[in-house]
GROMACS .gro file of C-alpha atoms in nm:
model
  234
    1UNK     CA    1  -0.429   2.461  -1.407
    2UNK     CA    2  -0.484   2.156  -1.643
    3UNK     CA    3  -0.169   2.003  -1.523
    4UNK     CA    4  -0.358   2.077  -1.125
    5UNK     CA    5  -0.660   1.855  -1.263
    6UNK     CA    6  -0.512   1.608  -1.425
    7UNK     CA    7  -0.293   1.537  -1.074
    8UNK     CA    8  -0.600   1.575  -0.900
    9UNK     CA    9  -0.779   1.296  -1.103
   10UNK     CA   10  -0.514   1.099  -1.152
   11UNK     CA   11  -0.462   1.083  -0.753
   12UNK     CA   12  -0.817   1.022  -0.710
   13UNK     CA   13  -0.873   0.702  -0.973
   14UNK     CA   14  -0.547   0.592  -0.774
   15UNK     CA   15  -0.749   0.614  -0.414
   16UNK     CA   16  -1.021   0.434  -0.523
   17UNK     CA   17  -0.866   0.157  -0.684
   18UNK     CA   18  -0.655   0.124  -0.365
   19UNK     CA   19  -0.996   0.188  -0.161
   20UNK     CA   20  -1.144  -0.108  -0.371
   21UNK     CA   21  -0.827  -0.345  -0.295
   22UNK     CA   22  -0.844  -0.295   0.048
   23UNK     CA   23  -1.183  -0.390   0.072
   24UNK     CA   24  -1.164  -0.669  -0.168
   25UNK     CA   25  -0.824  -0.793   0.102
   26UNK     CA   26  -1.079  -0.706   0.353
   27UNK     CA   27  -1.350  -0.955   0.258
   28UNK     CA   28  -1.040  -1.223   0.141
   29UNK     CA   29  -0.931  -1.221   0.483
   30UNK     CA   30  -1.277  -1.258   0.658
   31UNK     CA   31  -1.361  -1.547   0.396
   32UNK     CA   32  -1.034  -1.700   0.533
   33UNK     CA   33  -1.046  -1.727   0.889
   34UNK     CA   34  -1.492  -1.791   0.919
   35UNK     CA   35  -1.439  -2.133   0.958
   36UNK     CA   36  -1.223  -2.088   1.249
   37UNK     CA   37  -1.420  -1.784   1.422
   38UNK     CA   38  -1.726  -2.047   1.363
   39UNK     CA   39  -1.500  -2.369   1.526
   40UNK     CA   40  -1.516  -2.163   1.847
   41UNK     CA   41  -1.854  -2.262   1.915
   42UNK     CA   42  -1.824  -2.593   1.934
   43UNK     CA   43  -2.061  -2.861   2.080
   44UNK     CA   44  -1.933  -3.180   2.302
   45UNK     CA   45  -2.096  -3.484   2.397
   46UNK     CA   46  -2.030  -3.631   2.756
   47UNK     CA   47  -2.164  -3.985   2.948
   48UNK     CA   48  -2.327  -3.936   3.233
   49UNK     CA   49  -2.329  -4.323   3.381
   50UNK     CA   50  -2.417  -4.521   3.687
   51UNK     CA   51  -2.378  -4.897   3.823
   52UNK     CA   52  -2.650  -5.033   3.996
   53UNK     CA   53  -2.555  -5.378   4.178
   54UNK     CA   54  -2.699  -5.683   4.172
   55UNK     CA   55  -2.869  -5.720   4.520
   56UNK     CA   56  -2.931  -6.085   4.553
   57UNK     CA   57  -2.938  -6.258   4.909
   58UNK     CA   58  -3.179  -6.384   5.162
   59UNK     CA   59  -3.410  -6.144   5.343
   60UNK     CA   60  -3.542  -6.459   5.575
   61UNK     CA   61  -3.287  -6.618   5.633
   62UNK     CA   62  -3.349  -6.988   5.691
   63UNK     CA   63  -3.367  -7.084   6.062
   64UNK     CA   64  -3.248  -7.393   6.290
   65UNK     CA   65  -3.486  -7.705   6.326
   66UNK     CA   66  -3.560  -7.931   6.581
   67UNK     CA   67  -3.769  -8.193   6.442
   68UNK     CA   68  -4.129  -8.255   6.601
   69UNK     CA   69  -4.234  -8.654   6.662
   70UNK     CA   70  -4.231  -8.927   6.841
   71UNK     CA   71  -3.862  -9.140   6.794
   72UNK     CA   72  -3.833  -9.470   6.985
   73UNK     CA   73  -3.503  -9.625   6.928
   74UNK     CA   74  -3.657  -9.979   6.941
   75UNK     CA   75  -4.011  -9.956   6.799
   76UNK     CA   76  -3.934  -9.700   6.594
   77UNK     CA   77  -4.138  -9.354   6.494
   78UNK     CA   78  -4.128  -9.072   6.217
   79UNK     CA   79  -4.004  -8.710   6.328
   80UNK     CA   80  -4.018  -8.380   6.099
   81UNK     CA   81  -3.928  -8.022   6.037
   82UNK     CA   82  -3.938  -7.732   5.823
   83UNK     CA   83  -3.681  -7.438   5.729
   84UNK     CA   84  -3.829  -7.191   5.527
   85UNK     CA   85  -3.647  -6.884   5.312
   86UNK     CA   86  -3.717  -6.575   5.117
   87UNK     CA   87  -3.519  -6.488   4.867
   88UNK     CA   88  -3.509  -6.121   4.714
   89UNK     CA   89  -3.297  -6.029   4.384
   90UNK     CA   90  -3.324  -5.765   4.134
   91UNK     CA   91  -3.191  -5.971   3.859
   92UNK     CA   92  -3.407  -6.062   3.546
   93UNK     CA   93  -3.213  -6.346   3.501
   94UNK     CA   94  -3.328  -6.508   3.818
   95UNK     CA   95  -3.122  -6.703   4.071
   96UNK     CA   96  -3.052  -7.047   4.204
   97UNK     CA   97  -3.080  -7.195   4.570
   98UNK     CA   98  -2.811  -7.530   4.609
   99UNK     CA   99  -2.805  -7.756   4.970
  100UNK     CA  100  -2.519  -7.941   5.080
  101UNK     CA  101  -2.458  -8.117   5.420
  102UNK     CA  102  -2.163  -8.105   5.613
  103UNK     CA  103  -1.897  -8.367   5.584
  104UNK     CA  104  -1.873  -8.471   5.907
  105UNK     CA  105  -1.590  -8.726   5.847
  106UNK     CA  106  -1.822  -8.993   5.861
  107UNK     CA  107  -2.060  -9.165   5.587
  108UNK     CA  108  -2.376  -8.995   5.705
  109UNK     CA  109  -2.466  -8.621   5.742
  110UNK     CA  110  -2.667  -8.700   6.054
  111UNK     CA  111  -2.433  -8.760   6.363
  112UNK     CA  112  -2.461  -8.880   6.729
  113UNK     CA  113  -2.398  -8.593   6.922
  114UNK     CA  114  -2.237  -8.774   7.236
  115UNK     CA  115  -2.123  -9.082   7.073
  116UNK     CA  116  -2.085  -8.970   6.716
  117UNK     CA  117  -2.323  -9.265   6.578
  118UNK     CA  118  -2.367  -9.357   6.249
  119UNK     CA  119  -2.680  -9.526   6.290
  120UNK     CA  120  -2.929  -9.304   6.118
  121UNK     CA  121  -2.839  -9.305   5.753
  122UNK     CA  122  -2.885  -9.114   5.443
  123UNK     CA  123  -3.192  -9.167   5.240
  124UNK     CA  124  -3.135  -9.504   5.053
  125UNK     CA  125  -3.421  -9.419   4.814
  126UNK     CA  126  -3.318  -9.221   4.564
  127UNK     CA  127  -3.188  -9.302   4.252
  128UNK     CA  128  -2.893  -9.136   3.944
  129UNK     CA  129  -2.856  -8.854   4.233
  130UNK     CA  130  -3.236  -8.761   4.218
  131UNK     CA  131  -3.506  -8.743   4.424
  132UNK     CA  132  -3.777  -9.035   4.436
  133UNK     CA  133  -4.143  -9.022   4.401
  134UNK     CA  134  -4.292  -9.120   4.741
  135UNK     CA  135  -4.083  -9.210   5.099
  136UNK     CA  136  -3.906  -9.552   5.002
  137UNK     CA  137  -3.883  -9.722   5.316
  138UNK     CA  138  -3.547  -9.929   5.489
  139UNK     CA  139  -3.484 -10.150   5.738
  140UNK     CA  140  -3.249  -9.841   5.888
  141UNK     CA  141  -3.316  -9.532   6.049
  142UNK     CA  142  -3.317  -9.280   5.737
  143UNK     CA  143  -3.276  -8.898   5.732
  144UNK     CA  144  -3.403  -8.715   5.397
  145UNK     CA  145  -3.564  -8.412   5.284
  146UNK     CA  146  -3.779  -8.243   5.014
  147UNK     CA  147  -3.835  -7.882   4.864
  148UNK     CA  148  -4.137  -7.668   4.816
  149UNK     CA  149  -4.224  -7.358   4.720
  150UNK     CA  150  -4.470  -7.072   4.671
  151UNK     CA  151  -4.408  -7.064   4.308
  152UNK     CA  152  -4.382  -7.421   4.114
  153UNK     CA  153  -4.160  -7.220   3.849
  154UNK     CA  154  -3.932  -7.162   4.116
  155UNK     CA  155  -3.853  -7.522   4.177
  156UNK     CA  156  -3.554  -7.700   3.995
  157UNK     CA  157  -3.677  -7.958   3.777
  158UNK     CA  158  -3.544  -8.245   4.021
  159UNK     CA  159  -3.864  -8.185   4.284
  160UNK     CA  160  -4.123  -8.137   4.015
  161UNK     CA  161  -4.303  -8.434   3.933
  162UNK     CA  162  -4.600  -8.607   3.687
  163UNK     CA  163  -4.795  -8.756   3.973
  164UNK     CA  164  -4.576  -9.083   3.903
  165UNK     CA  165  -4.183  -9.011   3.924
  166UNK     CA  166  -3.992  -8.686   4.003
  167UNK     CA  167  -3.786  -8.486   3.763
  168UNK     CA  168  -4.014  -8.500   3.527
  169UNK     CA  169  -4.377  -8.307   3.444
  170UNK     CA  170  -4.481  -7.970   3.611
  171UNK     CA  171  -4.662  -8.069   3.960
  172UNK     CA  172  -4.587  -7.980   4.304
  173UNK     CA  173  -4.795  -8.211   4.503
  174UNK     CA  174  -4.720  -8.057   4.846
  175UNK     CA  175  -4.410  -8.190   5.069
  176UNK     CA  176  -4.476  -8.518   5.059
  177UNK     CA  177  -4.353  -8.651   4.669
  178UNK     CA  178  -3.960  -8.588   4.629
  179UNK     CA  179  -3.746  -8.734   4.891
  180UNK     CA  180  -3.417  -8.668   4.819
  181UNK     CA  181  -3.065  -8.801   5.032
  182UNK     CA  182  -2.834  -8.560   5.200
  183UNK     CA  183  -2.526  -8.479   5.019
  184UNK     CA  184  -2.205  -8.262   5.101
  185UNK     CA  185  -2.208  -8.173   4.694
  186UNK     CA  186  -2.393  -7.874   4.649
  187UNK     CA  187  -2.714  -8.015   4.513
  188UNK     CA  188  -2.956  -7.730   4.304
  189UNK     CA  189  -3.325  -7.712   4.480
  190UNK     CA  190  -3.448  -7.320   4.333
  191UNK     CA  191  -3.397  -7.254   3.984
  192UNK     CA  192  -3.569  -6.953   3.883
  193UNK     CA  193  -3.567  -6.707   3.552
  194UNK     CA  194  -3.665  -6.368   3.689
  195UNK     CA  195  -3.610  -6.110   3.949
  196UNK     CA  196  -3.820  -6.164   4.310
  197UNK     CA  197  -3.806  -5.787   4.403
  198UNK     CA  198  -4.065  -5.818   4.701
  199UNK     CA  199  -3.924  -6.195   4.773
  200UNK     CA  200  -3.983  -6.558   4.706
  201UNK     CA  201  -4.053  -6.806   4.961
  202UNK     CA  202  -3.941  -7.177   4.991
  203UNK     CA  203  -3.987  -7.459   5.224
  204UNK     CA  204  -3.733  -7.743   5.267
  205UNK     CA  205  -3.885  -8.037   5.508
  206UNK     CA  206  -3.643  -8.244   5.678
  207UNK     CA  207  -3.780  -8.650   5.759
  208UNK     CA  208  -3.644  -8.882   5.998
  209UNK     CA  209  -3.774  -9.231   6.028
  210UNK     CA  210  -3.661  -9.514   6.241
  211UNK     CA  211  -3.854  -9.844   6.155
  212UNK     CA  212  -3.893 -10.089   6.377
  213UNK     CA  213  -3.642 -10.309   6.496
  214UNK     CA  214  -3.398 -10.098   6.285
  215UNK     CA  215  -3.078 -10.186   6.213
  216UNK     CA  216  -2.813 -10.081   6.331
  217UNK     CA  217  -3.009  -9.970   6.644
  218UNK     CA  218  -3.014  -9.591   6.683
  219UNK     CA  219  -2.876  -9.499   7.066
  220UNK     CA  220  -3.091  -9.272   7.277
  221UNK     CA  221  -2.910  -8.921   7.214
  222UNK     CA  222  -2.965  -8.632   7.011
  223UNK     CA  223  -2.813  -8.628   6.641
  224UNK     CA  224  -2.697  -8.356   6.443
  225UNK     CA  225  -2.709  -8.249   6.070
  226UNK     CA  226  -2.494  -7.913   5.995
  227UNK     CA  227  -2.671  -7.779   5.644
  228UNK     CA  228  -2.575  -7.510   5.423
  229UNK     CA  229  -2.835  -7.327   5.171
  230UNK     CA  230  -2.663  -7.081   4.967
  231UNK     CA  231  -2.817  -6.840   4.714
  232UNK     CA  232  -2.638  -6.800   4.406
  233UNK     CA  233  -2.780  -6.482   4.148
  234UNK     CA  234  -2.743  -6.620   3.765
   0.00000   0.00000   0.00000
């Protein structure tokens, strides 16, 4: 009978201690592989991203001209015309507007159409490749132009002007202060710093003048200028 209890206890210390070492490898094990049941819920960051394009161009485009005026090849007359543009961009940084004439394999950008004459030239007034205050008259038949605009900040520097010279100072002064000669380099007119999202208009005005008695002596025939605005975003 004692031997009975003995066996009996000595069986049951033995099941708890292998009750308590279970658990204890129980709780080991869990301890052990948390951190990996946690890593299963795991968080990830993604982009989400978009381009939006710089939209830049001319929504007027600017149209042909036929100059308005009176031209007599002998006693000479004045005869002028206007282009105008709008320009829309969405870029902050603003855009530029350049004009170049077409090299028509002669020295002058204005052309006989029939005979191909030379005889009206390129604006002799201007000066270092910028425009001059004021039309500076010749004993030839000259072709030039100027720039305005409904924004003076729009303007480049070369058809601003301090009431005395262009290039220089802040002031418009309508289309009759910077005369500047045709070129076929690309020559800057619009040099602005921000975007024109609902457009920005500008004028160029085109001058022909014959003088009297001019020399050489302009035929009677229409003449040509090809010109090229382009809009370039910055």
């Amino acid at each position: 009978m004692n031997y009975n209890l003995k066996h009996f206890a000595q069986s049951g210390i033995f099941a708890f201690w292998a009750s308590v070492t279970m658990v204890a490898t129980l709780f080991a094990t869990y301890f052990l592989i948390e951190p990996a049941i946690s890593h299963g819920d795991e968080s990830v960051d993604i982009t989400v991203r978009a381009q939006i394009t710089d939209e830049t161009s001319f929504l007027v485009p600017p149209a042909n001209v036929t100059m308005a005026g009176t031209l007599n090849g002998v006693t000479g007359g004045q005869a002028t015309g206007t282009t105008q543009f709008v320009v829309q961009t969405n870029n902050t940084a603003g855009y530029y507007v350049t004009i170049d004439f077409f090299d028509n394999g002669s020295a002058e950008a204005m052309q006989g159409d029939t005979s191909l004459s030379d005889a009206i030239h390129d604006y002799q007034g201007y000066t270092i490749g910028q425009p001059t205050y004021g039309y500076v008259a010749s004993t030839s038949a000259q072709f030039a132009y100027t720039v305005t605009a409904s924004s003076t900040s729009d303007l480049d520097q070369s058809f601003l002007n301090n009431g005395a010279a262009c290039n220089l100072g802040g002031l418009q002064n309508g289309a009759v202060s910077c005369w500047m000669a045709p070129s076929t380099t690309a020559f800057r007119i619009m040099d602005t710093s921000a975007a024109a999202v609902t457009g920005a208009t500008s004028t160029v005005t085109f001058n022909l003048t014959v003088p009297s008695g001019a020399t050489p002596v302009p035929q009677a025939e229409w003449y040509t200028a090809t010109v090229t605005l382009s809009v370039i975003a910055k």
